[in-house]
């Protein structure tokens, strides 16, 4: 009988000790961004901007290719000085275009980072409310967790709550 009580205490005490301490929760912020209506809208807008930039880049490359081909075709009829002057002007133009294209790519990267930061800022309060409702003291990012119980992950609940409270995020 004493042995049964000791076994029972060993099994029950750790469980009750865990229940008395506030839990730690886990959230997958990548899933929040990918699976919420708000994150999906942002992703679609950013993809549209990237596609427009790529289409513009393709048109510029096509134009420069035609210009280069024209210069190559006309070369035999040109004096070396005239060809060199046009080739140097073309090279300067290509370098200018490359600088502008690089700047636009950086602008898109910055816009993407800013959109993600705004998203995270807006959903942080919702995740914080879930944490408080569950009596937790901490929410960890999923990618930083090695092992956990499934019940600690609040990502699905957060997605539902974000969709309900923010919709697609348009103000």
One Martini backbone bead per residue (centre of mass of N, CA, C, O) as a GRO file, in nm:
protein
  171
    1UNK     BB    1   0.057   0.063  -0.022
    2UNK     BB    2   0.298   0.258   0.000
    3UNK     BB    3   0.395   0.215  -0.287
    4UNK     BB    4   0.140   0.332  -0.428
    5UNK     BB    5   0.166   0.618  -0.309
    6UNK     BB    6   0.443   0.685  -0.427
    7UNK     BB    7   0.370   0.649  -0.721
    8UNK     BB    8   0.143   0.855  -0.722
    9UNK     BB    9   0.321   1.099  -0.639
   10UNK     BB   10   0.513   1.087  -0.879
   11UNK     BB   11   0.286   1.126  -1.096
   12UNK     BB   12   0.129   1.383  -0.976
   13UNK     BB   13   0.324   1.612  -0.893
   14UNK     BB   14   0.439   1.703  -1.166
   15UNK     BB   15   0.164   1.779  -1.284
   16UNK     BB   16   0.083   1.992  -1.069
   17UNK     BB   17   0.333   2.169  -1.102
   18UNK     BB   18   0.277   2.243  -1.396
   19UNK     BB   19  -0.009   2.372  -1.347
   20UNK     BB   20   0.099   2.606  -1.153
   21UNK     BB   21   0.262   2.689  -1.384
   22UNK     BB   22   0.310   2.886  -1.627
   23UNK     BB   23   0.293   2.876  -1.950
   24UNK     BB   24   0.439   2.797  -2.262
   25UNK     BB   25   0.431   2.930  -2.583
   26UNK     BB   26   0.366   2.879  -2.939
   27UNK     BB   27   0.476   3.034  -3.255
   28UNK     BB   28   0.426   3.069  -3.615
   29UNK     BB   29   0.502   3.341  -3.801
   30UNK     BB   30   0.499   3.230  -4.088
   31UNK     BB   31   0.210   3.120  -4.079
   32UNK     BB   32   0.072   3.383  -4.018
   33UNK     BB   33   0.155   3.515  -4.289
   34UNK     BB   34   0.053   3.286  -4.490
   35UNK     BB   35  -0.256   3.214  -4.353
   36UNK     BB   36  -0.355   3.488  -4.347
   37UNK     BB   37  -0.530   3.732  -4.493
   38UNK     BB   38  -0.325   3.953  -4.450
   39UNK     BB   39  -0.070   3.805  -4.552
   40UNK     BB   40  -0.188   3.738  -4.832
   41UNK     BB   41  -0.222   4.026  -4.928
   42UNK     BB   42   0.071   4.112  -4.902
   43UNK     BB   43   0.189   3.894  -5.085
   44UNK     BB   44   0.033   3.978  -5.340
   45UNK     BB   45   0.138   4.268  -5.358
   46UNK     BB   46   0.441   4.195  -5.370
   47UNK     BB   47   0.420   4.014  -5.621
   48UNK     BB   48   0.317   4.237  -5.808
   49UNK     BB   49   0.563   4.420  -5.782
   50UNK     BB   50   0.771   4.211  -5.879
   51UNK     BB   51   0.643   4.162  -6.158
   52UNK     BB   52   0.663   4.453  -6.258
   53UNK     BB   53   0.968   4.474  -6.233
   54UNK     BB   54   1.033   4.236  -6.421
   55UNK     BB   55   0.892   4.349  -6.673
   56UNK     BB   56   1.065   4.601  -6.687
   57UNK     BB   57   1.335   4.456  -6.712
   58UNK     BB   58   1.268   4.303  -6.973
   59UNK     BB   59   1.226   4.554  -7.151
   60UNK     BB   60   1.508   4.672  -7.112
   61UNK     BB   61   1.671   4.434  -7.215
   62UNK     BB   62   1.548   4.432  -7.495
   63UNK     BB   63   1.633   4.718  -7.574
   64UNK     BB   64   1.941   4.678  -7.529
   65UNK     BB   65   1.974   4.446  -7.726
   66UNK     BB   66   1.888   4.601  -7.978
   67UNK     BB   67   2.101   4.822  -7.954
   68UNK     BB   68   2.348   4.635  -7.966
   69UNK     BB   69   2.282   4.505  -8.237
   70UNK     BB   70   2.290   4.765  -8.401
   71UNK     BB   71   2.584   4.831  -8.341
   72UNK     BB   72   2.701   4.569  -8.459
   73UNK     BB   73   2.589   4.606  -8.749
   74UNK     BB   74   2.724   4.907  -8.792
   75UNK     BB   75   3.032   4.880  -8.749
   76UNK     BB   76   3.154   4.839  -9.042
   77UNK     BB   77   3.048   5.150  -9.120
   78UNK     BB   78   3.237   5.254  -8.902
   79UNK     BB   79   3.435   5.428  -8.728
   80UNK     BB   80   3.626   5.376  -8.461
   81UNK     BB   81   3.542   5.639  -8.315
   82UNK     BB   82   3.235   5.612  -8.344
   83UNK     BB   83   3.209   5.341  -8.208
   84UNK     BB   84   3.339   5.410  -7.938
   85UNK     BB   85   3.137   5.633  -7.863
   86UNK     BB   86   2.882   5.449  -7.869
   87UNK     BB   87   2.985   5.231  -7.676
   88UNK     BB   88   3.028   5.418  -7.432
   89UNK     BB   89   2.738   5.520  -7.417
   90UNK     BB   90   2.613   5.244  -7.378
   91UNK     BB   91   2.763   5.170  -7.116
   92UNK     BB   92   2.651   5.404  -6.951
   93UNK     BB   93   2.358   5.326  -6.981
   94UNK     BB   94   2.380   5.047  -6.849
   95UNK     BB   95   2.483   5.151  -6.574
   96UNK     BB   96   2.239   5.328  -6.513
   97UNK     BB   97   2.029   5.106  -6.526
   98UNK     BB   98   2.152   4.927  -6.306
   99UNK     BB   99   2.122   5.130  -6.075
  100UNK     BB  100   1.816   5.159  -6.091
  101UNK     BB  101   1.749   4.858  -6.057
  102UNK     BB  102   1.885   4.820  -5.783
  103UNK     BB  103   1.713   5.031  -5.635
  104UNK     BB  104   1.440   4.890  -5.687
  105UNK     BB  105   1.511   4.628  -5.541
  106UNK     BB  106   1.557   4.758  -5.267
  107UNK     BB  107   1.276   4.880  -5.236
  108UNK     BB  108   1.133   4.604  -5.232
  109UNK     BB  109   1.277   4.491  -4.985
  110UNK     BB  110   1.186   4.713  -4.791
  111UNK     BB  111   0.882   4.677  -4.832
  112UNK     BB  112   0.878   4.387  -4.728
  113UNK     BB  113   0.992   4.440  -4.444
  114UNK     BB  114   0.777   4.650  -4.361
  115UNK     BB  115   0.528   4.470  -4.393
  116UNK     BB  116   0.614   4.258  -4.190
  117UNK     BB  117   0.641   4.451  -3.947
  118UNK     BB  118   0.348   4.551  -3.945
  119UNK     BB  119   0.222   4.280  -3.906
  120UNK     BB  120   0.362   4.203  -3.639
  121UNK     BB  121   0.257   4.446  -3.481
  122UNK     BB  122  -0.054   4.387  -3.516
  123UNK     BB  123  -0.041   4.076  -3.399
  124UNK     BB  124   0.083   4.096  -3.115
  125UNK     BB  125  -0.175   4.157  -2.949
  126UNK     BB  126  -0.317   3.890  -3.010
  127UNK     BB  127  -0.103   3.706  -2.890
  128UNK     BB  128  -0.107   3.836  -2.610
  129UNK     BB  129  -0.400   3.764  -2.545
  130UNK     BB  130  -0.362   3.460  -2.557
  131UNK     BB  131  -0.157   3.447  -2.333
  132UNK     BB  132  -0.336   3.568  -2.107
  133UNK     BB  133  -0.577   3.368  -2.131
  134UNK     BB  134  -0.363   3.119  -2.060
  135UNK     BB  135  -0.144   3.210  -1.843
  136UNK     BB  136   0.109   3.304  -1.970
  137UNK     BB  137   0.470   3.415  -1.989
  138UNK     BB  138   0.530   3.294  -2.286
  139UNK     BB  139   0.643   3.339  -2.634
  140UNK     BB  140   0.757   3.130  -2.882
  141UNK     BB  141   0.937   3.054  -3.148
  142UNK     BB  142   0.930   2.774  -3.329
  143UNK     BB  143   1.237   2.776  -3.441
  144UNK     BB  144   1.337   2.773  -3.114
  145UNK     BB  145   1.214   2.485  -3.089
  146UNK     BB  146   1.275   2.150  -3.013
  147UNK     BB  147   1.048   2.079  -2.784
  148UNK     BB  148   0.692   1.986  -2.770
  149UNK     BB  149   0.369   2.031  -2.715
  150UNK     BB  150   0.097   2.081  -2.903
  151UNK     BB  151  -0.066   2.269  -2.699
  152UNK     BB  152   0.150   2.513  -2.710
  153UNK     BB  153   0.039   2.572  -2.991
  154UNK     BB  154  -0.120   2.889  -3.122
  155UNK     BB  155  -0.142   2.931  -3.431
  156UNK     BB  156  -0.430   2.854  -3.511
  157UNK     BB  157  -0.569   3.055  -3.318
  158UNK     BB  158  -0.431   3.308  -3.429
  159UNK     BB  159  -0.542   3.295  -3.715
  160UNK     BB  160  -0.838   3.317  -3.643
  161UNK     BB  161  -0.815   3.586  -3.487
  162UNK     BB  162  -0.690   3.761  -3.707
  163UNK     BB  163  -0.915   3.727  -3.913
  164UNK     BB  164  -1.141   3.840  -3.725
  165UNK     BB  165  -0.994   4.126  -3.650
  166UNK     BB  166  -0.836   4.203  -3.949
  167UNK     BB  167  -0.844   4.034  -4.182
  168UNK     BB  168  -0.670   4.185  -4.454
  169UNK     BB  169  -0.570   4.479  -4.313
  170UNK     BB  170  -0.747   4.686  -4.407
  171UNK     BB  171  -0.835   5.034  -4.326
   0.00000   0.00000   0.00000
